[in-house]
Tab-separated table of C-alpha atoms in Angstrom:
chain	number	residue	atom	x	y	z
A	1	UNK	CA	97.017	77.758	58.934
A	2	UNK	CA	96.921	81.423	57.729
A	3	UNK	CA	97.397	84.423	60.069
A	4	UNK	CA	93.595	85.409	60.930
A	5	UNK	CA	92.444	89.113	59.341
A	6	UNK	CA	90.711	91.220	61.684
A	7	UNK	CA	88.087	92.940	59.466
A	8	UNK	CA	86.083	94.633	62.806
A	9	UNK	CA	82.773	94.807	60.843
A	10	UNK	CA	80.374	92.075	60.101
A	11	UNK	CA	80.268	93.141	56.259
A	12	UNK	CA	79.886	90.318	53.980
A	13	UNK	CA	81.543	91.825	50.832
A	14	UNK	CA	84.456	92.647	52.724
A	15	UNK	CA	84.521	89.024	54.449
A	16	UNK	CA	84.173	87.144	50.909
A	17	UNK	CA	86.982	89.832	49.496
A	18	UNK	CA	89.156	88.492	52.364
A	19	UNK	CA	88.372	84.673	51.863
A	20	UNK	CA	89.216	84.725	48.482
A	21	UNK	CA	92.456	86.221	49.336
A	22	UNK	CA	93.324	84.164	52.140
A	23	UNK	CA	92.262	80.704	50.152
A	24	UNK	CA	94.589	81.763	46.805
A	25	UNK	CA	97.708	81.994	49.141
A	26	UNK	CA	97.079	78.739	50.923
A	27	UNK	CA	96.335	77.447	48.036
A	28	UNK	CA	99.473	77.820	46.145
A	29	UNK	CA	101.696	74.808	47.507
A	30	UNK	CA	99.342	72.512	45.413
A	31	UNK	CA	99.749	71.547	42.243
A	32	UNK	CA	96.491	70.303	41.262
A	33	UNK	CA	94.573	73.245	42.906
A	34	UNK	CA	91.997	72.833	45.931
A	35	UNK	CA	88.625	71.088	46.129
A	36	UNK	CA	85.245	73.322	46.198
A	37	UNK	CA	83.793	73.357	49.566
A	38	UNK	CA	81.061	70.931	49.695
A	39	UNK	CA	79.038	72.143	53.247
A	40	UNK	CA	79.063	75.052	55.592
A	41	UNK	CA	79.578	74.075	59.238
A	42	UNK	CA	77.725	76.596	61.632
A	43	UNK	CA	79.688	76.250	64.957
A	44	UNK	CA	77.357	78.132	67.794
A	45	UNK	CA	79.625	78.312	71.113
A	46	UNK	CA	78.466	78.763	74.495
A	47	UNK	CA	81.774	78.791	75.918
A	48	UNK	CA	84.585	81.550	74.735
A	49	UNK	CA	87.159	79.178	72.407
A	50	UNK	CA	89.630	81.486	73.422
A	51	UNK	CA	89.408	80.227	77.140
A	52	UNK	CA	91.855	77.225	78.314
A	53	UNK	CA	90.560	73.823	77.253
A	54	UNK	CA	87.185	75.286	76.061
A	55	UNK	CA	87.704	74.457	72.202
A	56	UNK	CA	89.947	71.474	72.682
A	57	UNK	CA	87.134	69.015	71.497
A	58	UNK	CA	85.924	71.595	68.395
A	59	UNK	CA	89.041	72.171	67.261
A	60	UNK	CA	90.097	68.340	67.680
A	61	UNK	CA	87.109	67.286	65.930
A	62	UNK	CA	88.019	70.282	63.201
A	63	UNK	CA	91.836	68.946	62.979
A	64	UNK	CA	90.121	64.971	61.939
A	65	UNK	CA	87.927	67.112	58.875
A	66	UNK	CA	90.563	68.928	57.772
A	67	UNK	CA	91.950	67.039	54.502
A	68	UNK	CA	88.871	65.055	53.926
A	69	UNK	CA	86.176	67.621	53.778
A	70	UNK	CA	86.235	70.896	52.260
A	71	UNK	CA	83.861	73.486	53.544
A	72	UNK	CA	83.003	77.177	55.291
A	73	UNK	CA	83.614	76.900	58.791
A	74	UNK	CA	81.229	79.699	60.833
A	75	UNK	CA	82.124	79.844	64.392
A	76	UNK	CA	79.728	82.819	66.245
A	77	UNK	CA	80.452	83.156	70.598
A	78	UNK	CA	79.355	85.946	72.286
A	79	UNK	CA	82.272	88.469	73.275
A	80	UNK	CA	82.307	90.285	76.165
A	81	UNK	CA	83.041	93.946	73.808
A	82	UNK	CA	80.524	96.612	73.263
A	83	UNK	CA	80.636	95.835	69.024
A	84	UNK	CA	80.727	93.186	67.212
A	85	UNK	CA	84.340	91.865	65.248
A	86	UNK	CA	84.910	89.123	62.382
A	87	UNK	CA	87.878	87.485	61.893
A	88	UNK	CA	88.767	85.458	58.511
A	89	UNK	CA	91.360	82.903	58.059
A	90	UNK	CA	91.925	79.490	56.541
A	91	UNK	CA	93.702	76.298	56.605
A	92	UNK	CA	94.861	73.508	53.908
A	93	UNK	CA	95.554	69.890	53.669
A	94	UNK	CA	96.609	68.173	50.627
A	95	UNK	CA	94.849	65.026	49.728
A	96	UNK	CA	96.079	61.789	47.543
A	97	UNK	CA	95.689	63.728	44.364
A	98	UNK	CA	97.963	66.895	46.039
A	99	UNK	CA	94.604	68.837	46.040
A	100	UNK	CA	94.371	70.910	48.865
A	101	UNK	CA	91.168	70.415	51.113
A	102	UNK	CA	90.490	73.384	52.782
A	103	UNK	CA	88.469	75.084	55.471
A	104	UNK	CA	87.229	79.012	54.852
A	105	UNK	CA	87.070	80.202	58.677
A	106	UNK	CA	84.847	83.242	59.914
A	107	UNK	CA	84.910	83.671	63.619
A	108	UNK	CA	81.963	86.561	64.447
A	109	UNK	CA	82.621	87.645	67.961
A	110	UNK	CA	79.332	89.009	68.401
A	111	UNK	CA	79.223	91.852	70.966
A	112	UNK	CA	76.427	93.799	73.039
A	113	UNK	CA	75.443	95.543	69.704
A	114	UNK	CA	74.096	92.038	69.043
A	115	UNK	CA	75.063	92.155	65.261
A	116	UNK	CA	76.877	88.352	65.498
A	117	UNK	CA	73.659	87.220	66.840
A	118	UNK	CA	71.724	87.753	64.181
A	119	UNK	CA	70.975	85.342	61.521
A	120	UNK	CA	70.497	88.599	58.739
A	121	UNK	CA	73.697	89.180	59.410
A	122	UNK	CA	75.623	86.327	58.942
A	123	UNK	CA	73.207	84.786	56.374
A	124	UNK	CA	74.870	85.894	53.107
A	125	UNK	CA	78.197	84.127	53.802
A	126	UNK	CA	75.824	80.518	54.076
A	127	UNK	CA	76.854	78.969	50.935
A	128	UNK	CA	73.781	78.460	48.656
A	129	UNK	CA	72.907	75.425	47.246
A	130	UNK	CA	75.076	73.675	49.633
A	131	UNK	CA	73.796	71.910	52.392
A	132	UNK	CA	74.013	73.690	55.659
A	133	UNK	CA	74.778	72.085	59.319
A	134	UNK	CA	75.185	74.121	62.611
A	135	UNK	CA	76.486	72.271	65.783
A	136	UNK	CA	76.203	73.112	69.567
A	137	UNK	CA	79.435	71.454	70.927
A	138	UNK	CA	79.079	72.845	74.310
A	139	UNK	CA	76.156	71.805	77.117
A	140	UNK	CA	73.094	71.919	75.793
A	141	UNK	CA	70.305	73.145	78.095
A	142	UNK	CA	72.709	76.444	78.218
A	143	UNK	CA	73.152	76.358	74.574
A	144	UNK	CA	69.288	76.262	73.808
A	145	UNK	CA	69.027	79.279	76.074
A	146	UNK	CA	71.366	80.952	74.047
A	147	UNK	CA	71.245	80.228	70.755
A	148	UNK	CA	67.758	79.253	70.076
A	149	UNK	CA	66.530	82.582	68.852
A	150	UNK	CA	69.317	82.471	66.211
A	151	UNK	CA	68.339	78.591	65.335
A	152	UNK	CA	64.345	79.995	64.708
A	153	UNK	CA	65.822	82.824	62.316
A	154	UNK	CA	68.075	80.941	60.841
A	155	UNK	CA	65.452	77.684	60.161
A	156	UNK	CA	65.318	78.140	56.693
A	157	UNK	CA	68.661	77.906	56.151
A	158	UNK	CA	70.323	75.227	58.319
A	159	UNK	CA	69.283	71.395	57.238
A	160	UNK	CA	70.653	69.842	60.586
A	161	UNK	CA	71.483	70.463	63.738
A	162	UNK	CA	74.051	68.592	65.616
A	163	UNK	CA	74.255	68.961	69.551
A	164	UNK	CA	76.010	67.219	72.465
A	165	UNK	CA	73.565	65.935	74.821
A	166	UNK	CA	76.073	64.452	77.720
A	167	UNK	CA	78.583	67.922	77.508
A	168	UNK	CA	78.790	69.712	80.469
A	169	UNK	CA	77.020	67.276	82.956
A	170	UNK	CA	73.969	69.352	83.016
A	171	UNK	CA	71.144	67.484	84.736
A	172	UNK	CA	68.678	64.838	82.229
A	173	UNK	CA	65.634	66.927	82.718
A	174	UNK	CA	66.965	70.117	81.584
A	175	UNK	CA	68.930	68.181	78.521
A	176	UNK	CA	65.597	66.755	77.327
A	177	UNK	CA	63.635	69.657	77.817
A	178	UNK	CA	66.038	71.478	75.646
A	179	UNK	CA	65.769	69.659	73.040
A	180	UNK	CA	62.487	69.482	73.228
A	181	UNK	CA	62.030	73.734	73.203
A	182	UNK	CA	64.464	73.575	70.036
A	183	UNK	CA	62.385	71.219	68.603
A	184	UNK	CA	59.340	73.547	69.091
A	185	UNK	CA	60.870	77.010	68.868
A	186	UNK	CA	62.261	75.849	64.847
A	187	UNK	CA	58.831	73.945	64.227
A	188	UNK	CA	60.874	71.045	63.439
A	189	UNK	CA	62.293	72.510	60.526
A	190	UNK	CA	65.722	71.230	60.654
A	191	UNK	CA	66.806	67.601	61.434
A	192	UNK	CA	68.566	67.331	65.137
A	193	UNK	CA	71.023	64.800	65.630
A	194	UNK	CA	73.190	63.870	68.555
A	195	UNK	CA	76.378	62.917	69.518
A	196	UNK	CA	75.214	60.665	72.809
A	197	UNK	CA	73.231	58.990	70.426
A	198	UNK	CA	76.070	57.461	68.316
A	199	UNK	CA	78.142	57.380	70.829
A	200	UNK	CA	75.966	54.817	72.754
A	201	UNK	CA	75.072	52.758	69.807
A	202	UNK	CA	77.049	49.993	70.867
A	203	UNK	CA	74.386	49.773	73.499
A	204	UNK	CA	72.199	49.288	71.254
A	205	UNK	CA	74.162	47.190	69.118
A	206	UNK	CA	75.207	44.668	71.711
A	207	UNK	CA	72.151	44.389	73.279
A	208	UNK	CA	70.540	43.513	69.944
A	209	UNK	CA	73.698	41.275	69.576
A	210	UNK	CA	73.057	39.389	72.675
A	211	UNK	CA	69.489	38.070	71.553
A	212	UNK	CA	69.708	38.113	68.228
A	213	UNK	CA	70.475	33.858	68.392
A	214	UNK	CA	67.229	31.985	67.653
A	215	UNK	CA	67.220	30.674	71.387
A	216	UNK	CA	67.596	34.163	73.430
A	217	UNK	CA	64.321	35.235	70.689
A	218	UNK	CA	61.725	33.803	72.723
A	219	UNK	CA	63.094	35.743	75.728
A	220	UNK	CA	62.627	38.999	74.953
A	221	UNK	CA	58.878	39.225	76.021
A	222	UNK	CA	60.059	38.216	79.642
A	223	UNK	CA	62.744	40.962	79.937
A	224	UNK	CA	61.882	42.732	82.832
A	225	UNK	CA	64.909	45.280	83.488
A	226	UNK	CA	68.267	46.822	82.805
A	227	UNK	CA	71.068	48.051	84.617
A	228	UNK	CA	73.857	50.320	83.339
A	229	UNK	CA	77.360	50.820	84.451
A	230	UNK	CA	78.936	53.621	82.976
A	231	UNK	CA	77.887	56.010	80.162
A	232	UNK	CA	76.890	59.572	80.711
A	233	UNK	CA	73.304	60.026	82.054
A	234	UNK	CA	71.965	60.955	78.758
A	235	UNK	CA	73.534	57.966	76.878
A	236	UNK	CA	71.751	55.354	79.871
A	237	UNK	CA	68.283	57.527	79.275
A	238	UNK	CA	68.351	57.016	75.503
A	239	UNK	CA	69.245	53.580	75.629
A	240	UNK	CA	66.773	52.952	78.018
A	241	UNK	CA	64.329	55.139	76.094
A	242	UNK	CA	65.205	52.480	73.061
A	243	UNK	CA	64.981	49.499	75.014
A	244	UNK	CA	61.309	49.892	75.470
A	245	UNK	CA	60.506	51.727	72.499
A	246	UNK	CA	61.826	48.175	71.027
A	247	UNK	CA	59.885	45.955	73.462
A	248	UNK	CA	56.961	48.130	72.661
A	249	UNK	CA	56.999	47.796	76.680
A	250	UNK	CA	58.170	49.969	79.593
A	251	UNK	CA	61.323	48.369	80.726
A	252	UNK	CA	62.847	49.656	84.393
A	253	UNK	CA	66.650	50.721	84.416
A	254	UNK	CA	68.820	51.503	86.620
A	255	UNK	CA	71.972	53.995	85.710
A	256	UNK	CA	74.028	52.396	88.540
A	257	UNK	CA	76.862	54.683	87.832
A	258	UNK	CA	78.430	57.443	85.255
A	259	UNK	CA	81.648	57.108	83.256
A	260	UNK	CA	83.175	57.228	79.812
A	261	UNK	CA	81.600	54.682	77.553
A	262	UNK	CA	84.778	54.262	75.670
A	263	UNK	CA	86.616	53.591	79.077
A	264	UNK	CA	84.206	50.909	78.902
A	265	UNK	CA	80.625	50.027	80.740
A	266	UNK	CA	79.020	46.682	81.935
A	267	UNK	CA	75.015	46.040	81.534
A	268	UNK	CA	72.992	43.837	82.965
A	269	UNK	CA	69.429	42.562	81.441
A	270	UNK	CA	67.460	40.432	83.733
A	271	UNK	CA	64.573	37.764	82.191
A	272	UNK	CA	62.058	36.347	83.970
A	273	UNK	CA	62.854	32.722	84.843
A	274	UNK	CA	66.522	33.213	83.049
A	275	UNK	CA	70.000	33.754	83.347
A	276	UNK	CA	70.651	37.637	83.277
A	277	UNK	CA	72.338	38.434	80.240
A	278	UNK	CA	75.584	40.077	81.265
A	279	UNK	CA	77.471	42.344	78.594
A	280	UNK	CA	80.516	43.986	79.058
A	281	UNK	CA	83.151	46.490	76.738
A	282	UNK	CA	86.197	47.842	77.361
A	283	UNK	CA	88.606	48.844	74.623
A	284	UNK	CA	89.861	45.679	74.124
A	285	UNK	CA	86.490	44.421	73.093
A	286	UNK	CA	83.380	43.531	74.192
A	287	UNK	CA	81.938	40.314	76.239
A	288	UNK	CA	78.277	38.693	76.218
A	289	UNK	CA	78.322	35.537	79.415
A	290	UNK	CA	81.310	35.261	79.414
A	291	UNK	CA	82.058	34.685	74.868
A	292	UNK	CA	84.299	37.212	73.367
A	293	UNK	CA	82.904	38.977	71.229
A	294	UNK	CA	85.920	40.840	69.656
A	295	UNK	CA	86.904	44.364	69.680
A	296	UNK	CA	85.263	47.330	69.510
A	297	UNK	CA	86.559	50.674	68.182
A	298	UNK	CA	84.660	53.691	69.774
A	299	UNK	CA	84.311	56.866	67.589
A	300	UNK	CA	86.187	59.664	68.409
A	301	UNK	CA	84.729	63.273	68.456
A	302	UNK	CA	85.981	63.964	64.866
A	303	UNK	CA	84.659	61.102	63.633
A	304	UNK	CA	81.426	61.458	64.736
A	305	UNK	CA	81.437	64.768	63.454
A	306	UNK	CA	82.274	63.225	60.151
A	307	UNK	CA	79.600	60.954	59.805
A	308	UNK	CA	77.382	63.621	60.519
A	309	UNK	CA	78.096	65.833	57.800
A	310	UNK	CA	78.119	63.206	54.979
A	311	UNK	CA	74.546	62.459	55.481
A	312	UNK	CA	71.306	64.640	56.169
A	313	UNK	CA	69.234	61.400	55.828
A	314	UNK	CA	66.480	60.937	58.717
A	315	UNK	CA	66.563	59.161	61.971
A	316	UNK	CA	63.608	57.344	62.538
A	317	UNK	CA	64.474	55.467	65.505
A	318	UNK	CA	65.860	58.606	67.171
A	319	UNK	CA	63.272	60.371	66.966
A	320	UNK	CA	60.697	58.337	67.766
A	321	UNK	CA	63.097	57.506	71.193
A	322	UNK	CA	62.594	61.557	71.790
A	323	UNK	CA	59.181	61.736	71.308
A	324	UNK	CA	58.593	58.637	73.395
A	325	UNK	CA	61.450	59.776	76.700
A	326	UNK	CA	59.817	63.380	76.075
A	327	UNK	CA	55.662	62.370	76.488
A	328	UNK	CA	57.153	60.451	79.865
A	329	UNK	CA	59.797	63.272	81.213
């Protein structure tokens, strides 16, 4: 990674002047030149990355991009200084051809002048024609409060927002209610997507799993509740949210307890005048009554990340689980 250049102002010219500099020198160890960014990543932070252990899962998630996906990285934080400063630097990772795959990084450390707030502001270093994603890695009900005015200026040019439901431990209503006032404040303009939500898709998947055999079929119109063990609140409410968006049915659950899902998580589904159907995961795989059912890998941050950058296709099933939990919160 290149020293960072302090430039002080928030002037665009300047900022490109300095990116081109910075990505020429790190881009001299390879042979075959570097790839052409394909994205620009808007990273809104809630949380001062300079502070310990407050960027450890950005920057982790940064470190699993770096060498498959080119792209402008835009990371904006509000600084406790009277002006706003910009620093510029970049970073370089050869792939299988010895092309480098690089990030361009701007970090706007937007001060009480409120400059690095501003969408007009940072706007001209968006790449055009390029698609656009912004991400909210820190907790989200403060993030919304924060960073929503920016999201509404900025809702022409960002195609998807990606937030952390479960970070921070904030409590469920103020979570949903968040993302419902995003949702409102950018008249839907950008897709949302969430990390709790793949994250707890092997919920979803293993609950599928566990009735998807012709004989558990004609059960699932006498399911009559669930019961989760471990996951974050958010990640029990939008399975749960799921389950009876599926059923086309309220189902009652029970979040009997909070906890890592990839430290693993038992649920229980009980069926009228049946056998609860018992699933369990750990990382050495998951069970269904008792029948291995093999491992399962959970994602790490990064990856997650990953997969949400390669696509900007819709969710349907997510959003209709939002628009379902929300019209009962």
């Amino acid at each position: 990674m290149s020293d960072a250049s302090n430039l002080r102002a928030l002037d665009p010219r300047a900022i490109e002047e300095e990116i081109l500099r910075i990505r020429e020198r790190e881009s001299n160890p390879y042979s075959s030149g570097v790839k052409t960014n394909i994205f620009t990543l808007l990273i809104f932070r809630s949380t001062d990355p300079d502070a310990p252990r407050a960027s450890d899962h950005v920057e982790a998630a940064l470190q699993f991009l770096l060498g498959k996906r080119p792209a402008r990285i835009i990371t904006i934080h509000q600084a406790h200084a009277p002006k706003t400063e910009v620093w510029v630097s970049g970073r370089c990772y050869p792939d299988r051809r010895n092309r480098g795959v690089c990030f361009e990084e701007v970090r706007i450390d937007s001060g009480d002048d409120g400059v690095g707030a501003d969408p007009g502001a940072w706007a001209p270093l968006v790449i055009r024609d390029l698609p656009v994603f912004a991400w909210m890695p820190d907790a989200l009900a403060a993030a919304a409060g924060q960073w929503t005015p920016a999201l509404r200026g900025a809702a022409g040019l960002i195609d998807k927002l990606v937030v952390d439901s479960s970070r921070g431990g904030e409590e469920l209503a103020a979570v949903i209610d968040a993302l419902g006032r995003i949702r409102d404040a950018t008249s839907d303009a950008f897709l949302v997507s969430d990390f709790s939500w793949r994250r707890s898709k092997v919920l979803r998947e293993q609950a599928a799993r566990a009735f998807d055999p012709p004989e558990m079929r004609g059960l699932l119109p006498r399911v009559r509740s669930a019961r989760l063990y471990g996951g974050s609140r958010m990640e029990a409410w939008l399975f749960l949210q799921w389950l009876s968006s599926r059923l086309q049915r309220v189902i009652p659950g029970e979040h009997a307890w909070e906890g890592p899902l990839h430290e693993g998580f038992r649920l229980t589904i009980t069926v009228e005048g049946a056998a609860d159907v018992e699933i369990g995961c750990t990382k050495g795989g998951c069970i269904e009554r008792g029948e291995d059912k093999g491992a399962y890998r959970f994602p790490a941050v990064g990856e997650v990340l990953l997969e949400e950058v390669d696509t900007l296709a819709r969710d349907a099933v997510f959003r209709e689980v939002l628009s379902r939990g929300r019209a009962s919160a």
